[in-house]
Each structure stands twice: as C-alpha cells, then as structure tokens.
mmCIF file of C-alpha atoms and ligand atoms in Angstrom:
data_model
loop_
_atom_site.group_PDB
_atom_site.id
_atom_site.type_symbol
_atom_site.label_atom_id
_atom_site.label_comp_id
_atom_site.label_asym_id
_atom_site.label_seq_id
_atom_site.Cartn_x
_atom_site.Cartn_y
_atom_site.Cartn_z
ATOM 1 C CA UNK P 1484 0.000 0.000 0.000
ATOM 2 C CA UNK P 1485 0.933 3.304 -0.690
ATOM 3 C CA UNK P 1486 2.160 5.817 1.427
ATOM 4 C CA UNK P 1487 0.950 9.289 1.788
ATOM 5 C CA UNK P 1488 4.332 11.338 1.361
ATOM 6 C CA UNK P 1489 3.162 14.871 -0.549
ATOM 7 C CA UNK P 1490 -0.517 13.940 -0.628
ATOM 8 C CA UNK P 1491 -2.662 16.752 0.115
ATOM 9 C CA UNK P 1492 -5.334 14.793 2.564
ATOM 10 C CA UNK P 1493 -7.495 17.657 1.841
ATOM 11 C CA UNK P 1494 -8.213 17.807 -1.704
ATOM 12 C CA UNK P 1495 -9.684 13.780 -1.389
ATOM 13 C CA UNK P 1496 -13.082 13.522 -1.364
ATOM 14 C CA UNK P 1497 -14.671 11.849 1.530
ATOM 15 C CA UNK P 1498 -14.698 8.378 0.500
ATOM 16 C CA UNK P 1499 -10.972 9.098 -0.985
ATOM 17 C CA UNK P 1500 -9.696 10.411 2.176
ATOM 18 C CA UNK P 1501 -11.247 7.209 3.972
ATOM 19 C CA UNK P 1502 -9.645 4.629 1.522
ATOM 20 C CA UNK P 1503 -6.517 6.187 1.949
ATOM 21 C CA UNK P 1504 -6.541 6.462 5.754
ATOM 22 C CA UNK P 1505 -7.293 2.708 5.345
ATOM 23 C CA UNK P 1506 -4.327 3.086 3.819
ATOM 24 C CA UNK P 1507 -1.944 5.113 6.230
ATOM 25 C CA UNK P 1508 -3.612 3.319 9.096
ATOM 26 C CA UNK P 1509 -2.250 0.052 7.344
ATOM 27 C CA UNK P 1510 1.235 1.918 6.681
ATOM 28 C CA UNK P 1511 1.030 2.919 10.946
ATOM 29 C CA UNK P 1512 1.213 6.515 9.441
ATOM 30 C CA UNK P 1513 0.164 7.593 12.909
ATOM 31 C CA UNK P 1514 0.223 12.048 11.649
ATOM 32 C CA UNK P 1515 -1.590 11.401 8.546
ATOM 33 C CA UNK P 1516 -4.165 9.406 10.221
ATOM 34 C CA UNK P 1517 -4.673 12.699 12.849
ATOM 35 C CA UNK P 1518 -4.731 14.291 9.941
ATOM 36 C CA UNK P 1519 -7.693 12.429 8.415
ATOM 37 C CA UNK P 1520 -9.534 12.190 11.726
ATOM 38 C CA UNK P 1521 -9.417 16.141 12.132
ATOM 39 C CA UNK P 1522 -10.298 16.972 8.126
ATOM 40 C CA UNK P 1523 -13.355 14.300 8.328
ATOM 41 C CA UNK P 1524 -14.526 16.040 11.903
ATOM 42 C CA UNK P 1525 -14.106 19.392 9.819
ATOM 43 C CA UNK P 1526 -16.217 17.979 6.880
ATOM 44 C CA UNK P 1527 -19.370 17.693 9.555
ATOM 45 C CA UNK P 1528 -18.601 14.124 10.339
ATOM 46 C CA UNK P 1529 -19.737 12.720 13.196
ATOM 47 C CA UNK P 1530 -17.058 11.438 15.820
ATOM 48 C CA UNK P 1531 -18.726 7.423 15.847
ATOM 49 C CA UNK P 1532 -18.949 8.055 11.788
ATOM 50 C CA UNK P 1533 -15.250 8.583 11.655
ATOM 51 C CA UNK P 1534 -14.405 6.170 14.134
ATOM 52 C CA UNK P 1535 -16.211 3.567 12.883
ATOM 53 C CA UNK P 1536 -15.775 4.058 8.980
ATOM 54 C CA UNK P 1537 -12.526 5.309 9.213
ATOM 55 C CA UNK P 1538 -10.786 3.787 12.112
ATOM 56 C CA UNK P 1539 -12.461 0.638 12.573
ATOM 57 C CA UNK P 1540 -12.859 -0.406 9.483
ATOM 58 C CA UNK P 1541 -9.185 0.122 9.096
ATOM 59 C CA UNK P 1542 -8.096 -2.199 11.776
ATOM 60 C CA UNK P 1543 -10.442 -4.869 10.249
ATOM 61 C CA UNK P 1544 -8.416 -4.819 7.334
ATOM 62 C CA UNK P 1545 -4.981 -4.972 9.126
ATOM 63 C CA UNK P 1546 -6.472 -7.715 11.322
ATOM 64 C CA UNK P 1547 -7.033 -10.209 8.248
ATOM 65 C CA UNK P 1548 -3.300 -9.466 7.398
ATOM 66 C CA UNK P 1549 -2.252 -10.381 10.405
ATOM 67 C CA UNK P 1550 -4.051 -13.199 10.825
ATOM 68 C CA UNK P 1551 -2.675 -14.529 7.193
ATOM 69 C CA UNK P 1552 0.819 -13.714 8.045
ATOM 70 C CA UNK P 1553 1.209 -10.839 5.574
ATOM 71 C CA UNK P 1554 1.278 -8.306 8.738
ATOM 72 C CA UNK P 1555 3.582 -8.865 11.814
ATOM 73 C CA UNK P 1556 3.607 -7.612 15.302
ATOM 74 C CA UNK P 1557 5.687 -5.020 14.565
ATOM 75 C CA UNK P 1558 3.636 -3.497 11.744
ATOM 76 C CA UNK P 1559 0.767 -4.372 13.401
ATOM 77 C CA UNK P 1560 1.763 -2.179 16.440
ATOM 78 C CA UNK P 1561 2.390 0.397 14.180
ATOM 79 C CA UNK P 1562 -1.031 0.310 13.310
ATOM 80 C CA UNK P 1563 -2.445 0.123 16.780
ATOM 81 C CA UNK P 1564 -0.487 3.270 17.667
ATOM 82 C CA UNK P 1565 -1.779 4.896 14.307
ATOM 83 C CA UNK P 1566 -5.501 3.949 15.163
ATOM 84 C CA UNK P 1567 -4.699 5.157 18.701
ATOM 85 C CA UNK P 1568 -3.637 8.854 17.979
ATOM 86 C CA UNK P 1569 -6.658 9.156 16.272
ATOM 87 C CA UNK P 1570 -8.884 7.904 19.158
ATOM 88 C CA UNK P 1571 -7.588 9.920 21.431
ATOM 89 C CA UNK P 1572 -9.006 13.074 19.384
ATOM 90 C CA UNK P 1573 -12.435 11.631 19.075
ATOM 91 C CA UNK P 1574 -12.365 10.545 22.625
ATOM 92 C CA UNK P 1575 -13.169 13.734 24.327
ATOM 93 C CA UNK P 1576 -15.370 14.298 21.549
ATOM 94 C CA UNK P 1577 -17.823 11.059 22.065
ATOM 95 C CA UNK P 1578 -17.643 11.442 25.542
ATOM 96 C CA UNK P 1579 -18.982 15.254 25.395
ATOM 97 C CA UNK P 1580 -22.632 14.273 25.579
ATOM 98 C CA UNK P 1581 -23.656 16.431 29.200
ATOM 99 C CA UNK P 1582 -25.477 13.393 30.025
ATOM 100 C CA UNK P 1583 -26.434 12.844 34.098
ATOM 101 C CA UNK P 1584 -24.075 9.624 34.453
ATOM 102 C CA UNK P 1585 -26.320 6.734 34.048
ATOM 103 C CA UNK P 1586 -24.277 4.435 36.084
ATOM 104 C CA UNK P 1587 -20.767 3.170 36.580
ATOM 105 C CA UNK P 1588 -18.440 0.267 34.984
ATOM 106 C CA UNK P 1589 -14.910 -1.690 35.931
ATOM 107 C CA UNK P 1590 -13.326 -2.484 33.067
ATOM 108 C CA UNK P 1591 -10.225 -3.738 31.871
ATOM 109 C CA UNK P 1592 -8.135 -6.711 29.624
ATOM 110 C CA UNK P 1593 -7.775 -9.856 31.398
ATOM 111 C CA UNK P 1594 -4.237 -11.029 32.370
ATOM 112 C CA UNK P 1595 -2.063 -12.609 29.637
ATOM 113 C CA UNK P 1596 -3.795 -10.146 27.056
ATOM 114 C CA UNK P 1597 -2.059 -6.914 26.403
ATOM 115 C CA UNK P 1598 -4.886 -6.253 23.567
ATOM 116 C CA UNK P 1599 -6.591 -2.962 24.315
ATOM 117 C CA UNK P 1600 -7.887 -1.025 21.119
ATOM 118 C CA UNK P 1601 -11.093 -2.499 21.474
ATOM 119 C CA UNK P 1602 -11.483 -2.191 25.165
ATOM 120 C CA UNK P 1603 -10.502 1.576 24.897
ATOM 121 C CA UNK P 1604 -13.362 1.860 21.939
ATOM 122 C CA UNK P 1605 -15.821 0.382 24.350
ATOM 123 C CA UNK P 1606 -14.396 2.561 27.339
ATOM 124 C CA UNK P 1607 -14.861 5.537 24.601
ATOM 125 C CA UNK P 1608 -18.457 4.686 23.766
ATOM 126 C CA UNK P 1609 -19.694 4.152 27.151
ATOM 127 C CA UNK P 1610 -18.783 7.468 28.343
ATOM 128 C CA UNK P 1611 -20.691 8.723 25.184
ATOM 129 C CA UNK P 1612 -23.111 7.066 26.662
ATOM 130 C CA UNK P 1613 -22.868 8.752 29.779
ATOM 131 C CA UNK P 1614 -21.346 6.059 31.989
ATOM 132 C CA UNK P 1615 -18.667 6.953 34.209
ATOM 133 C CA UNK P 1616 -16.102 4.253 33.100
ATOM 134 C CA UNK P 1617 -13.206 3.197 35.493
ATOM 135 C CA UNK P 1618 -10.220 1.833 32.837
ATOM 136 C CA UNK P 1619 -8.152 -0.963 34.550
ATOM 137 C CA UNK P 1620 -5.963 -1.327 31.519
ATOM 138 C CA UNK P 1621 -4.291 -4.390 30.051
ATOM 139 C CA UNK P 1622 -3.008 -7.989 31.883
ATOM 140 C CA UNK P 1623 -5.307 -7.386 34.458
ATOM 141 C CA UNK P 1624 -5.089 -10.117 37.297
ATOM 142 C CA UNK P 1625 -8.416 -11.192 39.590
ATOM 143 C CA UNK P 1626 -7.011 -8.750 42.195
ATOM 144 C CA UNK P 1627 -7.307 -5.822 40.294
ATOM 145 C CA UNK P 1628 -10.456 -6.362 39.624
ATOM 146 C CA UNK P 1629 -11.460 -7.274 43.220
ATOM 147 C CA UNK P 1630 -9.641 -3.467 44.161
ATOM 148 C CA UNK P 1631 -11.606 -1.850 42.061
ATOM 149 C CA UNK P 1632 -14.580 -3.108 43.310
ATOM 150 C CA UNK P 1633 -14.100 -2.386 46.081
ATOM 151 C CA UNK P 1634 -13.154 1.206 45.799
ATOM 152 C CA UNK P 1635 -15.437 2.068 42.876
ATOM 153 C CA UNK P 1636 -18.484 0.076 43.498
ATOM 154 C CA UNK P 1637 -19.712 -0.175 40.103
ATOM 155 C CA UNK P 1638 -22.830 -1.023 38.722
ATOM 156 C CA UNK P 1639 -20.809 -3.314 36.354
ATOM 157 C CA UNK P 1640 -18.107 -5.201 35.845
ATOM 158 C CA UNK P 1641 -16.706 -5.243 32.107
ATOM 159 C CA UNK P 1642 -13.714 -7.696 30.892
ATOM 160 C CA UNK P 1643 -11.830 -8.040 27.599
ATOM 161 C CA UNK P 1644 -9.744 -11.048 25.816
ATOM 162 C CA UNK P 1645 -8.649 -11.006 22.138
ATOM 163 C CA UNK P 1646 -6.806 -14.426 22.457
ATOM 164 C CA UNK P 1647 -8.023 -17.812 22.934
ATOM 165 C CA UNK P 1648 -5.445 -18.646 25.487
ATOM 166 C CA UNK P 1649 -6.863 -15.567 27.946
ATOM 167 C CA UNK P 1650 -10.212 -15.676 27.192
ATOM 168 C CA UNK P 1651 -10.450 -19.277 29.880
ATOM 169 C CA UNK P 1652 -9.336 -16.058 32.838
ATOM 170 C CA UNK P 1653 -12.546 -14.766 32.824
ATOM 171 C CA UNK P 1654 -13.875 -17.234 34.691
ATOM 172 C CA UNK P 1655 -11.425 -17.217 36.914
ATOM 173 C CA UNK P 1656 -12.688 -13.443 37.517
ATOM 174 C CA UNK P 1657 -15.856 -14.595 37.436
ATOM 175 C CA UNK P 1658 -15.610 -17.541 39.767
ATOM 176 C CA UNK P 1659 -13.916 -15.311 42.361
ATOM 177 C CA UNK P 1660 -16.630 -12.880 43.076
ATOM 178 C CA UNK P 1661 -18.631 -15.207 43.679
ATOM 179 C CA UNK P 1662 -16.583 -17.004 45.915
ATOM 180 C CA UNK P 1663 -16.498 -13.991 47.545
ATOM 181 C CA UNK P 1664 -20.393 -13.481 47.278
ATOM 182 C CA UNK P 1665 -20.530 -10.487 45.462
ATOM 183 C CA UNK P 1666 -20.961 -11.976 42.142
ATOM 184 C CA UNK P 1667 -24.569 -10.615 41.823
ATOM 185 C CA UNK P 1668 -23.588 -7.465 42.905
ATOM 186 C CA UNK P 1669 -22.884 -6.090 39.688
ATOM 187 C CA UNK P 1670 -23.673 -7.023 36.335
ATOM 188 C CA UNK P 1671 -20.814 -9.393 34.513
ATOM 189 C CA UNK P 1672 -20.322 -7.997 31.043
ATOM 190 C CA UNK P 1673 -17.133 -9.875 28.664
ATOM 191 C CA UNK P 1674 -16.645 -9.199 24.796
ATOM 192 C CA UNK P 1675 -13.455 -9.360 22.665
ATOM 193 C CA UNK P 1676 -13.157 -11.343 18.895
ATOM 194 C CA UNK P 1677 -13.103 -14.795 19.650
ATOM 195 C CA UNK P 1678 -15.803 -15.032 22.297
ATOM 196 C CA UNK P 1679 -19.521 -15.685 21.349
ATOM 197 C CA UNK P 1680 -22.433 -16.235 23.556
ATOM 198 C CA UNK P 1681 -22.545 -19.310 24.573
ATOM 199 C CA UNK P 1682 -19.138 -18.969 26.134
ATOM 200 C CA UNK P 1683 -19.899 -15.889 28.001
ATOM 201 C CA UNK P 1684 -23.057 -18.191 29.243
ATOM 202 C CA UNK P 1685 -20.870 -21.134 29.966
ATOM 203 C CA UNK P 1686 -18.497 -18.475 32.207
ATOM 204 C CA UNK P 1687 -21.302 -16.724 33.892
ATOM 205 C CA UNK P 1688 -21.047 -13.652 32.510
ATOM 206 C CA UNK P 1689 -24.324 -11.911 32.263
ATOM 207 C CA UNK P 1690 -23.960 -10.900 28.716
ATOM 208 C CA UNK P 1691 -21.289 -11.080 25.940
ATOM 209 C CA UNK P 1692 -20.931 -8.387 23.967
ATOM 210 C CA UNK P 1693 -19.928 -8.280 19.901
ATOM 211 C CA UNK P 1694 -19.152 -4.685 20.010
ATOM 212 C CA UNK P 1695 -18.743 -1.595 21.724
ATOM 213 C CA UNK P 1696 -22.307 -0.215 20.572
ATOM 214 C CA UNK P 1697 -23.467 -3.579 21.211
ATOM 215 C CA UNK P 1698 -21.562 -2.919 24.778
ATOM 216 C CA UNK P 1699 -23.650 0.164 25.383
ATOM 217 C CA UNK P 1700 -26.957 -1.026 24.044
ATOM 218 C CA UNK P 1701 -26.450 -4.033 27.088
ATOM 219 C CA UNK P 1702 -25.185 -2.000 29.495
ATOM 220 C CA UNK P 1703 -28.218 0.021 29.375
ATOM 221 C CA UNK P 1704 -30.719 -1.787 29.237
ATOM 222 C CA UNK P 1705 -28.707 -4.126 32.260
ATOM 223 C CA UNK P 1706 -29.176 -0.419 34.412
ATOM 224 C CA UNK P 1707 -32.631 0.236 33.569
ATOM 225 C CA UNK P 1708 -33.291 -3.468 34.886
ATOM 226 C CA UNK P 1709 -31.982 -3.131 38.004
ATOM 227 C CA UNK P 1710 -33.183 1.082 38.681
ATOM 228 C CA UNK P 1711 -36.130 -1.064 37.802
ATOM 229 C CA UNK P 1712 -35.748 -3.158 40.813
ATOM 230 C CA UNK P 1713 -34.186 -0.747 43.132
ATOM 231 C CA UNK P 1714 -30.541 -1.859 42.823
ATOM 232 C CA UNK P 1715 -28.961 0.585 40.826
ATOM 233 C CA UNK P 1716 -26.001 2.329 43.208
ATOM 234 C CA UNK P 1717 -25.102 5.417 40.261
ATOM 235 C CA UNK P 1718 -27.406 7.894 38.626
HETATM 236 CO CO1 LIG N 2859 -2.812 -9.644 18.456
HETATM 237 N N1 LIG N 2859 -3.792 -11.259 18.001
HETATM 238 N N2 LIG N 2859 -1.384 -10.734 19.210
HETATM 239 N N3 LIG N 2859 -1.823 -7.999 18.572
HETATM 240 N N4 LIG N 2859 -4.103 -8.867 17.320
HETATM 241 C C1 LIG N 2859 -5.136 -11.084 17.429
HETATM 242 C C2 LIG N 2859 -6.176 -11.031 18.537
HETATM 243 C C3 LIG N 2859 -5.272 -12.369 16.509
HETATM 244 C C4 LIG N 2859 -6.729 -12.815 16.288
HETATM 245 C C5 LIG N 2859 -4.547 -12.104 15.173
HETATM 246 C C6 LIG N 2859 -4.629 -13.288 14.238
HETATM 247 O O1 LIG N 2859 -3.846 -14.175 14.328
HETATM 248 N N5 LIG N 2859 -5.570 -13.265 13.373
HETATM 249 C C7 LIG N 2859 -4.404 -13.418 17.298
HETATM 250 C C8 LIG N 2859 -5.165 -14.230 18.337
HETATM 251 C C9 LIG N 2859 -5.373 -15.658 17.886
HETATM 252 C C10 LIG N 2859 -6.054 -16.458 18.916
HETATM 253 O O2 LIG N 2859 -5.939 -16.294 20.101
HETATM 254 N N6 LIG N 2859 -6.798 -17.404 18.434
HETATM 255 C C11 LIG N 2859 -3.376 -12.499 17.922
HETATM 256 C C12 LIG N 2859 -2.120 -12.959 18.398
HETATM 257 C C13 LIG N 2859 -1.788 -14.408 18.145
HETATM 258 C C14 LIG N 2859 -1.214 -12.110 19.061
HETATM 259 C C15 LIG N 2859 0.142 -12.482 19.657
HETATM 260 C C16 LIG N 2859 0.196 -13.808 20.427
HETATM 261 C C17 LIG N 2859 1.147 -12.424 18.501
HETATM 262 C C18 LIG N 2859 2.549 -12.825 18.867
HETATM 263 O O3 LIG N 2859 3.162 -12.261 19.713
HETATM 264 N N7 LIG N 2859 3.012 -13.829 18.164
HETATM 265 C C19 LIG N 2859 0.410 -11.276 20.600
HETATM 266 C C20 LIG N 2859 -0.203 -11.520 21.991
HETATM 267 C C21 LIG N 2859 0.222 -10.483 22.997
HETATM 268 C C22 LIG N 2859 -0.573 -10.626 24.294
HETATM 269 O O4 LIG N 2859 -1.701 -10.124 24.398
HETATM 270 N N8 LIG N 2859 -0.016 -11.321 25.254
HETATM 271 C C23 LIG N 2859 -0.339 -10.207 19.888
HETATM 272 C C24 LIG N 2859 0.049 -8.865 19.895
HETATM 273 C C25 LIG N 2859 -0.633 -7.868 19.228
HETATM 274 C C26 LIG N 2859 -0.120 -6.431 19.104
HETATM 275 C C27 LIG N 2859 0.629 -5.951 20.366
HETATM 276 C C28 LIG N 2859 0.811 -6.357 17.910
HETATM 277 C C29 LIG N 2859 -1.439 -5.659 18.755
HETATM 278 C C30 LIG N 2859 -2.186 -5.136 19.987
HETATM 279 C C31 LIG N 2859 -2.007 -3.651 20.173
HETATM 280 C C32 LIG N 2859 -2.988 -3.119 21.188
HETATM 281 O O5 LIG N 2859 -4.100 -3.594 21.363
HETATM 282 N N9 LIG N 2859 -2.538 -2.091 21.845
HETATM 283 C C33 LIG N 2859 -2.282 -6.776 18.160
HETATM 284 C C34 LIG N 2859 -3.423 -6.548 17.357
HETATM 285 C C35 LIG N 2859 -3.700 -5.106 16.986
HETATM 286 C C36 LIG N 2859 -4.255 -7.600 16.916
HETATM 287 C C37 LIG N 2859 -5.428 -7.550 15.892
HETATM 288 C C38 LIG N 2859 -4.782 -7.441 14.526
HETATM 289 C C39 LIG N 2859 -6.434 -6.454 16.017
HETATM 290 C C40 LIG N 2859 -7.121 -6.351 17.374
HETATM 291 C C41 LIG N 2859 -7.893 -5.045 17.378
HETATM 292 O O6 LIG N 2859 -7.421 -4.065 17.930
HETATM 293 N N10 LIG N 2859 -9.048 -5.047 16.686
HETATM 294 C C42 LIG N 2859 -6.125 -8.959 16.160
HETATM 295 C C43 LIG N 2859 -6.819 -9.510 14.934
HETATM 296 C C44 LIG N 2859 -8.326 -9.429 15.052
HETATM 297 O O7 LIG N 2859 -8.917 -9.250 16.075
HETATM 298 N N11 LIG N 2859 -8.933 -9.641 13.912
HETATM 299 C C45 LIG N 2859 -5.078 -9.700 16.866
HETATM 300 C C46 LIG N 2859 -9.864 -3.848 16.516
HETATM 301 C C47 LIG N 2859 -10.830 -3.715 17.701
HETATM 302 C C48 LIG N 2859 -11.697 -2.484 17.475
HETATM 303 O O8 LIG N 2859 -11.658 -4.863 17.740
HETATM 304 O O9 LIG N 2859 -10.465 -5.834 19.770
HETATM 305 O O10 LIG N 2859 -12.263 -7.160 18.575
HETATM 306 P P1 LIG N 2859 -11.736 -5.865 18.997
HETATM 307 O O11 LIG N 2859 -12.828 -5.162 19.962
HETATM 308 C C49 LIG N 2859 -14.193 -5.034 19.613
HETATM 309 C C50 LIG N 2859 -15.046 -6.229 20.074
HETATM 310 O O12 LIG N 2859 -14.337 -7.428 20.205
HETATM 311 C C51 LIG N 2859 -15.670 -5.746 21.342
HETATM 312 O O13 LIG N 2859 -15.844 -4.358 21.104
HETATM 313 C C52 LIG N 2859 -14.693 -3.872 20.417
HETATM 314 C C53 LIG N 2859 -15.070 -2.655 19.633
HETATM 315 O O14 LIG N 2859 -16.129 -2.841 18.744
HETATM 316 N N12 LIG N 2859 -14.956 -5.865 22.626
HETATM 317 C C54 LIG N 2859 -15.620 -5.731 23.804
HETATM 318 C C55 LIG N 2859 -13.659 -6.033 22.914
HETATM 319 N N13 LIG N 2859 -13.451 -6.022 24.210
HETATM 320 C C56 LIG N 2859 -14.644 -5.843 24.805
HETATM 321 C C57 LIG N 2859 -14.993 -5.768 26.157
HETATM 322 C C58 LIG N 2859 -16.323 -5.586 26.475
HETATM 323 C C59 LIG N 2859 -17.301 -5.470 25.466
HETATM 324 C C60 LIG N 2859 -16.965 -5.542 24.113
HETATM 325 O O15 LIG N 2859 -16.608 -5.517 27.786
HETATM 326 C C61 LIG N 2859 -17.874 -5.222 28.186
#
C-alpha cells in the first residue's frame, strides 16, 4: 500500500480520504491518520462516523493481514499506535454528551492479554453514553479487579480477551466474586473477537458483547433493569 508522502489529505473527497486512511492506518502513518480524523470532523462528520468508517474499518483490514501472516507484530503495532492517535481526538469528543451519568463500569483486559484497542473503543463509547467508566488497563489479574470493586463500586463489571489462550481467565474473575459473594452485585459484562455467547453463558457472565455499541446497548438496558428493581447504586 501506498504511502501518503506529498498527498494533500485535503483535496480527497470523503470516501478518498477514507480509503486512503485505510491506507496510512495500514502503513502505521500515525500524523496522517490525525490528519484524516481532524479533516473528516471538519467535513461535519460525526465522531462514531469517523471512528467507525474510518478507524475501525481500518483495523479490520490490518487484522485479516495479520491473521494470514502478511502483517507482523511489529507493523501491526504500528497500526495500533496509528488507530490510537486518532482515538484519542475523538475521545473527548464522544464522551462530550452532558449526560447525568447513568451508572458506573470496571473495566479492563484480562491477564495474559495486552490487547486494548477495542477495550478503549468500548471505554470511549460508554462514556458517550454517559457512563462513568473506570479503565483498569491491560493484563489485568483477579485482584485488580477485586480493588476496584471495592473502591469504585460499580454497577458493572466489564472484561476483555482477544486471544483464545486468555479468554479461559474470565472465569477465573468470574468464579472469584462469587466465591467472595458479590458476584450478583454487579452485572458481569465480557466481549473481545473470539468469544460468542454461549461462552460468556458457559463463564457466567451476564452478557457477551460483539461490540462496543453492542456494549452500550447491554449496558443500558442491564441499568434500567436493576433502577427497575431498586438496585442501581449510580445515577
Ligand atoms: Co494480536 N492477536 N497478538 N496484537 N491482534 C489477534 C487477537 C489475533 C486474532 C490475530 C490473528 O492471528 N488473526 C491473534 C489471536 C489468535 C487467537 O488467540 N486465536 C493475535 C495474536 C496471536 C497475538 C500475539 C500472540 C502475537 C505474537 O506475539 N506472536 C500477541 C499476543 C500479545 C498478548 O496479548 N499477550 C499479539 C500482539 C498484538 C499487538 C501488540 C501487535 C497488537 C495489539 C495492540 C494493542 O491492542 N494495543 C495486536 C493486534 C492489533 C491484533 C489484531 C490485529 C487487532 C485487534 C484489534 O485491535 N481489533 C487482532 C486480529 C483481530 O482481532 N482480527 C489480533 C480492533 C478492535 C476495534 O476490535 O479488539 O475485537 P476488537 O474489539 C471489539 C469487540 O471485540 C468488542 O468491542 C470492540 C469494539 O467494537 N470488545 C468488547 C472487545 N473487548 C470488549 C470488552 C467488552 C465489550 C466488548 O466488555 C464489556
């Protein structure tokens, strides 16, 4: 693919300037993909529209490579810290709804995984969707979970695992609250690519979740379940 030396970002049209921050995003042209992200938010794009179409899609694509060995880590992390930068603009952005907080979520990657891109989209969207969101971060063992608990009380409890290998730790996490009989304290949500439902239901989790819309969508309607029946502890 093609890098984006003397290209003038700006004189692409929309779908143009997308194709090619494909593109860049691909290359881990971290500047030109700021670039992108700030001329599409100048063009009247929504934040989620640019994420999504722009950024996501992107890391799709690199994914596949990956996963058919035409990409390797070091690319790859290249791209991660490309699709980053531009994140971190549209963070403040998604999160600027003004919103009441509509309740409060522990999150983080479980240990072994150092895989975060997804769990920062989901920690993104949530606080778009006026959650207050409490990021753990990456390789996360049970304890840090159990900490945060404890000091955050949140109305949920949120884990990610892109590999097959850490994915078996969230039961672990799961297996220790309730050991410790708070397990239906707070609502168990898990996502990340190669879980489905039935594993989350296998787990315990209370929910898997494909996406980070999908994340919110759950998370939602999990809180207006339990202000529902009086257990809610944010508003
Ligand atoms: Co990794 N890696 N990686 N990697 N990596 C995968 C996951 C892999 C599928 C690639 C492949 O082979 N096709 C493969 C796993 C295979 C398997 O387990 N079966 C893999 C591998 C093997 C590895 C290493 C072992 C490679 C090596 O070292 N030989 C190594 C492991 C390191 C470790 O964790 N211990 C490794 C390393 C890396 C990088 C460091 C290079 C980099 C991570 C950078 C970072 O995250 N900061 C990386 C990346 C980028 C990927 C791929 C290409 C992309 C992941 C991503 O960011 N996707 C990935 C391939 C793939 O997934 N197709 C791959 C974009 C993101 C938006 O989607 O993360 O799925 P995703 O998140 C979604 C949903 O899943 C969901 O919502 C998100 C947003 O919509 N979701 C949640 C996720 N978490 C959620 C939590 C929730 C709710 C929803 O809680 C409520």
């Amino acid at each position: 693919m093609a890098a984006a030396d003397d290209l003038d970002l700006n004189s692409l049209s929309d779908d143009e300037l997308v194709e090619q921050m494909h593109d860049d995003l691909y290359d881990g042209l971290k500047e030109e993909i700021e670039e992108g992200v700030r001329i599409l938010l100048a063009r009247n794009w929504t934040p989620y529209d640019v994420l999504t179409t722009a950024l996501v899609e992107g890391m799709r694509i690199v994914g596949e490579d990956f996963r058919d060995g035409i990409l390797f880590v070091p690319e790859v992390l290249m791209s991660a810290n490309a699709m980053k930068a531009g994140m971190f603009i549209l963070r403040p952005l998604l999160a600027e709804t003004g919103a009441p907080k509509i309740g409060k979520m522990v999150i983080g990657t479980v240990k072994g995984d150092i895989h975060d891109i997804g769990k920062n989209l989901v920690c993104m969207m949530m606080e778009g969707a006026g959650f207050e969101v409490i990021d753990l971060g990456i390789n996360n063992p049970v304890e840090n979970y159990l900490e945060a608990i404890e000091t955050h009380q949140p109305d949920i409890v949120g884990m990610s695992a892109l590999l097959t290998t850490t994915m078996p730790y969230m039961k672990v996490v799961i297996d220790t609250l309730k050991e410790k009989g708070i397990r239906n304290d707070h609502v168990v949500l898990v996502g990340g690519a190669p879980l489905n439902e039935t594993f989350a239901e296998s787990i315990g989790a209370d929910a898997y979740c494909r996406d980070a819309a999908v994340a919110v969508e759950t998370a939602k309607s999990f809180m207006a379940r339990r202000q529902g029946s009086g257990v809610a502890r944010s508003s």
